[in-house]
PDB file of N, CA and C in Angstrom:
ATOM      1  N   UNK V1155     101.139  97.899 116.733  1.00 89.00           N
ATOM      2  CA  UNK V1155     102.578  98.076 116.638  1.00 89.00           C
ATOM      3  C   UNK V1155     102.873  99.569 116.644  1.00 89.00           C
ATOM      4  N   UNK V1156     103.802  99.969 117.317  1.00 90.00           N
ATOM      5  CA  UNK V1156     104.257 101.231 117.574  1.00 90.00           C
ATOM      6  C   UNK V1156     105.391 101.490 116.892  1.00 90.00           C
ATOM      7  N   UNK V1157     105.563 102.875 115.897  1.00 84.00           N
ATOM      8  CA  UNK V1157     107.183 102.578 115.561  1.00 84.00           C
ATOM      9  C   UNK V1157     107.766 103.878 116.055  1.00 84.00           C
ATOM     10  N   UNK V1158     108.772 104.044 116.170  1.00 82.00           N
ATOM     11  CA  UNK V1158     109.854 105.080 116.460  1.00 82.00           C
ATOM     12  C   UNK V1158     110.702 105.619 114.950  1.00 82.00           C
ATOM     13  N   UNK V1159     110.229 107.010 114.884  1.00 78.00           N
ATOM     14  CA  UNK V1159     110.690 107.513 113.193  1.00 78.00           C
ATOM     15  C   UNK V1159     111.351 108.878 113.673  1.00 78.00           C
ATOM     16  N   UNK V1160     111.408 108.951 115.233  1.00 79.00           N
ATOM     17  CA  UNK V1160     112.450 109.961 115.386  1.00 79.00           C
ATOM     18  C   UNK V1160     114.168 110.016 114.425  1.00 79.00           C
ATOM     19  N   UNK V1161     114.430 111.009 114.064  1.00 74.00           N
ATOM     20  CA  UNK V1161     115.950 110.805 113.380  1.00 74.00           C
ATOM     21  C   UNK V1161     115.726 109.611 111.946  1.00 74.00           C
ATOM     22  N   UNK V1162     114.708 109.730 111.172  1.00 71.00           N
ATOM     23  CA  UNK V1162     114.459 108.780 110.601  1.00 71.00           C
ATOM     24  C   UNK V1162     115.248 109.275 109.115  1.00 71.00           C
ATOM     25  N   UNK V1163     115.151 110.518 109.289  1.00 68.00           N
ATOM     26  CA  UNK V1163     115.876 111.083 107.566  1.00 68.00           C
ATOM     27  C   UNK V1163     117.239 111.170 107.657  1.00 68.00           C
ATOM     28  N   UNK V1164     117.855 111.717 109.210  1.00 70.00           N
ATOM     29  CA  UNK V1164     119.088 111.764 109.572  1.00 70.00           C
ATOM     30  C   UNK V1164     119.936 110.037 109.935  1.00 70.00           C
ATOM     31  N   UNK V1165     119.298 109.382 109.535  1.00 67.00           N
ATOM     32  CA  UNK V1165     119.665 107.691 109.749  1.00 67.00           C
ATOM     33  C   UNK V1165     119.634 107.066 108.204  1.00 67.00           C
ATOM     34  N   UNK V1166     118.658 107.667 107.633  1.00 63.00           N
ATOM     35  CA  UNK V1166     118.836 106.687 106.333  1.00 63.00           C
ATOM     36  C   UNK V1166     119.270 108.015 104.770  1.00 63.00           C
ATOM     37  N   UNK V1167     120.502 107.642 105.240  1.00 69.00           N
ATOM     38  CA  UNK V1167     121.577 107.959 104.207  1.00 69.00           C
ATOM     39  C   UNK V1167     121.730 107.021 102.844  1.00 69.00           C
ATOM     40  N   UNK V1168     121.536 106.274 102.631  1.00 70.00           N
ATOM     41  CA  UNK V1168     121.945 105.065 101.873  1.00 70.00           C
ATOM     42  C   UNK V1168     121.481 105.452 100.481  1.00 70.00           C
ATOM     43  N   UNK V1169     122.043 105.697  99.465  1.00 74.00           N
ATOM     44  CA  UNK V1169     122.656 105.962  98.143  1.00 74.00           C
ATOM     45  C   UNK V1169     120.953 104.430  97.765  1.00 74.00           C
ATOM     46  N   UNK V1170     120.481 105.271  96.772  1.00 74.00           N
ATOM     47  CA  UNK V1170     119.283 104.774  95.860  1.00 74.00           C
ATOM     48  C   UNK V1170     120.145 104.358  94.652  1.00 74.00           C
ATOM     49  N   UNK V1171     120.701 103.344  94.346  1.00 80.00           N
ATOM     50  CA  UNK V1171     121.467 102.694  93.100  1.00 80.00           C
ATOM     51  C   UNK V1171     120.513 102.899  92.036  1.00 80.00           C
ATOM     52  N   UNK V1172     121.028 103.668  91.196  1.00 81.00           N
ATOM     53  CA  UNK V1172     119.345 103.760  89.774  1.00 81.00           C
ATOM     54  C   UNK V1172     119.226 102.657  89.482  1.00 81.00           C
ATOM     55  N   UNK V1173     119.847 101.422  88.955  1.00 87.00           N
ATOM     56  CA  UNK V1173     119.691 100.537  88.552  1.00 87.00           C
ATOM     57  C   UNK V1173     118.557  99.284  89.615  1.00 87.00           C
ATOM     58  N   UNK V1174     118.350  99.421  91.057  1.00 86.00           N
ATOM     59  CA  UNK V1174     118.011  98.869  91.499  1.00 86.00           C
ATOM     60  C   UNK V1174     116.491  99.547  91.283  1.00 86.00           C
ATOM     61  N   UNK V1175     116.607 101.022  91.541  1.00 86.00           N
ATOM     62  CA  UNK V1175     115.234 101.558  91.337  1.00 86.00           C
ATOM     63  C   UNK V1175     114.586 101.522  89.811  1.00 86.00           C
ATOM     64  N   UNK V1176     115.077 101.202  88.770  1.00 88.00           N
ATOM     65  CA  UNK V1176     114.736 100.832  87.449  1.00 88.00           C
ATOM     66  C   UNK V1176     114.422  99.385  87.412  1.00 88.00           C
ATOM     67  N   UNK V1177     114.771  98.489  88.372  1.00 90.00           N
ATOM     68  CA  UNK V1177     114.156  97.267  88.680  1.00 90.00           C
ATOM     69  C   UNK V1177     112.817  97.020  89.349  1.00 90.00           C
ATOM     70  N   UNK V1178     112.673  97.959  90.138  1.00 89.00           N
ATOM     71  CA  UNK V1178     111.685  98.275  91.225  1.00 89.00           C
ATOM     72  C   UNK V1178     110.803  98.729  90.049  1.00 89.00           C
ATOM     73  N   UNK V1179     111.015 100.020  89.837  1.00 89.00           N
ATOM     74  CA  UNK V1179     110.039 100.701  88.751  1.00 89.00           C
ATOM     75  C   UNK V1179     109.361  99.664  87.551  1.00 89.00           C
ATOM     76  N   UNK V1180     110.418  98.799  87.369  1.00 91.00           N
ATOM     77  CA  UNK V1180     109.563  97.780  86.327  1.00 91.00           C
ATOM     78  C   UNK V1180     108.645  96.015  86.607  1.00 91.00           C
ATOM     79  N   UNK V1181     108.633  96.402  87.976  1.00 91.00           N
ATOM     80  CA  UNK V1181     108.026  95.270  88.506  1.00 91.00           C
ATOM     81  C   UNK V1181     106.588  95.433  87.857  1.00 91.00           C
ATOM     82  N   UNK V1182     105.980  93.748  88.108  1.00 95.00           N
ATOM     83  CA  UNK V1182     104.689  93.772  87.850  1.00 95.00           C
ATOM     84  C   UNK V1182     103.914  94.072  89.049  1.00 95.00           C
ATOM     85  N   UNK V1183     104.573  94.185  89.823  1.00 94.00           N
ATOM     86  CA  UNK V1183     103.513  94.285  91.433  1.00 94.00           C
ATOM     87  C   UNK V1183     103.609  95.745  91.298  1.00 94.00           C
ATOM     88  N   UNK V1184     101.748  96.310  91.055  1.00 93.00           N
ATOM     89  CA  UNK V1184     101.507  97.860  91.137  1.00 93.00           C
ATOM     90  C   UNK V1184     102.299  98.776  92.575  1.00 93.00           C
ATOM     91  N   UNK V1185     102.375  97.618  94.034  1.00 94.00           N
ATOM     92  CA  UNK V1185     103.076  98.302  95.331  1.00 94.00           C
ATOM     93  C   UNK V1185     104.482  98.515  95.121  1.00 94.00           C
ATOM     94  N   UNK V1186     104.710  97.400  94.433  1.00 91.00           N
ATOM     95  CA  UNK V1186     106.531  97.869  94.471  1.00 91.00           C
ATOM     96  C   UNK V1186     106.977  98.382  93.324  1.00 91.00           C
ATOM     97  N   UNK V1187     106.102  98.871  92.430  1.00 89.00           N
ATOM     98  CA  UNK V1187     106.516  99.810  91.347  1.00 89.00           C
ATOM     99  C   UNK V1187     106.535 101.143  91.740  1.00 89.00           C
ATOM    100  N   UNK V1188     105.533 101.395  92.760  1.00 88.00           N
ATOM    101  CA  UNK V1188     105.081 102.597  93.024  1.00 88.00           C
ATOM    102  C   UNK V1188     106.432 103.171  94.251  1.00 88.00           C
ATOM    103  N   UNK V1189     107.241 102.215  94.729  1.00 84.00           N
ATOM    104  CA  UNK V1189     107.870 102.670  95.735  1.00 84.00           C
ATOM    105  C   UNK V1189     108.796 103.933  95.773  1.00 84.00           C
ATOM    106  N   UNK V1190     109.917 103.330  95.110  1.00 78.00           N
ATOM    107  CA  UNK V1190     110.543 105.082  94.064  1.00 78.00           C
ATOM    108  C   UNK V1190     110.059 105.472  92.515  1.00 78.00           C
ATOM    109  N   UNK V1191     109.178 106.349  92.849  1.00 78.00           N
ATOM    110  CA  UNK V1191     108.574 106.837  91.541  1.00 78.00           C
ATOM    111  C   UNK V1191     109.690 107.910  91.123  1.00 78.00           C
ATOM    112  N   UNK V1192     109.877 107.938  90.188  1.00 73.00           N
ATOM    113  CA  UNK V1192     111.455 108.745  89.536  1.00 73.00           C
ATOM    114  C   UNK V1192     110.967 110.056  89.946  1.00 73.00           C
ATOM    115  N   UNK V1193     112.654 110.865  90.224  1.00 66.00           N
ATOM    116  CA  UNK V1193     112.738 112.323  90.312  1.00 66.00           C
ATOM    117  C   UNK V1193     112.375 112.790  89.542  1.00 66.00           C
ATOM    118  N   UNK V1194     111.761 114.064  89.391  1.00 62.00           N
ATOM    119  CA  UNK V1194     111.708 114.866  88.529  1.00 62.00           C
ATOM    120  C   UNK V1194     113.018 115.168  87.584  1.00 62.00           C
ATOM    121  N   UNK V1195     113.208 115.529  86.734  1.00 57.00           N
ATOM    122  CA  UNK V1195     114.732 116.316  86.348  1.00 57.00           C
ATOM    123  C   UNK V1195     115.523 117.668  87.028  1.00 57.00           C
ATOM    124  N   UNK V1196     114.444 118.303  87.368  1.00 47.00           N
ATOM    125  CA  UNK V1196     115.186 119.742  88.472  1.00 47.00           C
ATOM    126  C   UNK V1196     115.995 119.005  89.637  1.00 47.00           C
ATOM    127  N   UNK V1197     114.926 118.061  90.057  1.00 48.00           N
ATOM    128  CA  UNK V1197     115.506 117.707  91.937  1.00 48.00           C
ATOM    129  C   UNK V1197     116.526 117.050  91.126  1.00 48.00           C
ATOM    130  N   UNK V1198     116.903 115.910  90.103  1.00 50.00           N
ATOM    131  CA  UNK V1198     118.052 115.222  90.237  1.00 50.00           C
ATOM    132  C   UNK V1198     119.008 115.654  89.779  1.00 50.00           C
ATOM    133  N   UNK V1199     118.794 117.398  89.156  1.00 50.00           N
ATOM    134  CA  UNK V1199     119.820 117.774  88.231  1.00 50.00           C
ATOM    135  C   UNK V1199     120.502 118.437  89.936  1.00 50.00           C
ATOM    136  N   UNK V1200     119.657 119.007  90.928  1.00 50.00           N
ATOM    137  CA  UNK V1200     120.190 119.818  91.937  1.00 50.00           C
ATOM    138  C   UNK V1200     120.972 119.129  92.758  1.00 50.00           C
ATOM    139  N   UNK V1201     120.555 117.573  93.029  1.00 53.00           N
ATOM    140  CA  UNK V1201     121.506 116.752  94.197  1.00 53.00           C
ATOM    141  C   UNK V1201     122.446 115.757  93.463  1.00 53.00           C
ATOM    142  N   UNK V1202     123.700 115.642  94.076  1.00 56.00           N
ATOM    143  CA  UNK V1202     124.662 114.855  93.457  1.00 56.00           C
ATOM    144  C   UNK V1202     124.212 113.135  93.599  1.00 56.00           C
ATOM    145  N   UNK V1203     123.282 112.583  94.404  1.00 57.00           N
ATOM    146  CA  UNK V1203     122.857 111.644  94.446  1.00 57.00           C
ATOM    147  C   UNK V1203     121.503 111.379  95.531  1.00 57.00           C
ATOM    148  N   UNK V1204     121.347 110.668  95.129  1.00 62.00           N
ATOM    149  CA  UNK V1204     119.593 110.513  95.919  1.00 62.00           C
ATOM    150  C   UNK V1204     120.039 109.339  97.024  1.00 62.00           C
ATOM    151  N   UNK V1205     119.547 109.644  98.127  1.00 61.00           N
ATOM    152  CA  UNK V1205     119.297 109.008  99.156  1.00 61.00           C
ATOM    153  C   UNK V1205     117.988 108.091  99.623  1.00 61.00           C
ATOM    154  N   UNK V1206     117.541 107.508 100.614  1.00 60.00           N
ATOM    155  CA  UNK V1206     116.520 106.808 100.660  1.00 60.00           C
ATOM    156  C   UNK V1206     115.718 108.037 101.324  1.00 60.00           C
ATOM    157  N   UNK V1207     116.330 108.826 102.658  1.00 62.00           N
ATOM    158  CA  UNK V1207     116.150 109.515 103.261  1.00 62.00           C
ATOM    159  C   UNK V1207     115.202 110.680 102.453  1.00 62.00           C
ATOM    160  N   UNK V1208     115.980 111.139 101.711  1.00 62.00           N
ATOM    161  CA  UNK V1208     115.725 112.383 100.749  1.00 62.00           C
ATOM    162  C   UNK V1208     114.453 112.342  99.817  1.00 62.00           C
ATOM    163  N   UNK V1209     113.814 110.781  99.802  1.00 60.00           N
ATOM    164  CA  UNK V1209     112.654 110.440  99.425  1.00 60.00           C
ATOM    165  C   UNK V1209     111.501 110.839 100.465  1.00 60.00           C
ATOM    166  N   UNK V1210     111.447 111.118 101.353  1.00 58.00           N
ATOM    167  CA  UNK V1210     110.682 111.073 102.303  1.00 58.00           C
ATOM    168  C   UNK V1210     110.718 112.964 102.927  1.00 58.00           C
ATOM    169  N   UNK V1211     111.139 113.447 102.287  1.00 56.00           N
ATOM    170  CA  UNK V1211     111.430 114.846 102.466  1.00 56.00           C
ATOM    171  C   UNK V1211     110.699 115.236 102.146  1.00 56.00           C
TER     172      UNK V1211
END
């Protein structure tokens, strides 16, 4: 399978709801806990909200 990730940070804009990622974070499955591992406090004090995109930066 081949994928295309051109424009991939400039496409995924989409607002990380904390509450969904505090769901994620508390799963029992070690893969989907690990997916958004929390910001540091600097990066989240610097951006007004986290993106999916902005994970991958």
């Amino acid at each position: 399978v081949t994928y295309q990730a051109d424009q991939f940070l400039d496409k995924n804009k989409d607002y990380v709801v904390a509450e969904h990622q505090a769901l994620l974070n508390n799963s029992d499955c070690p893969f989907v806990a690990t997916l958004f591992p929390p910001l540091s406090e600097e990066t989240s004090k610097s951006s007004k909200f986290s993106s999916i995109g902005t994970r991958f930066k």
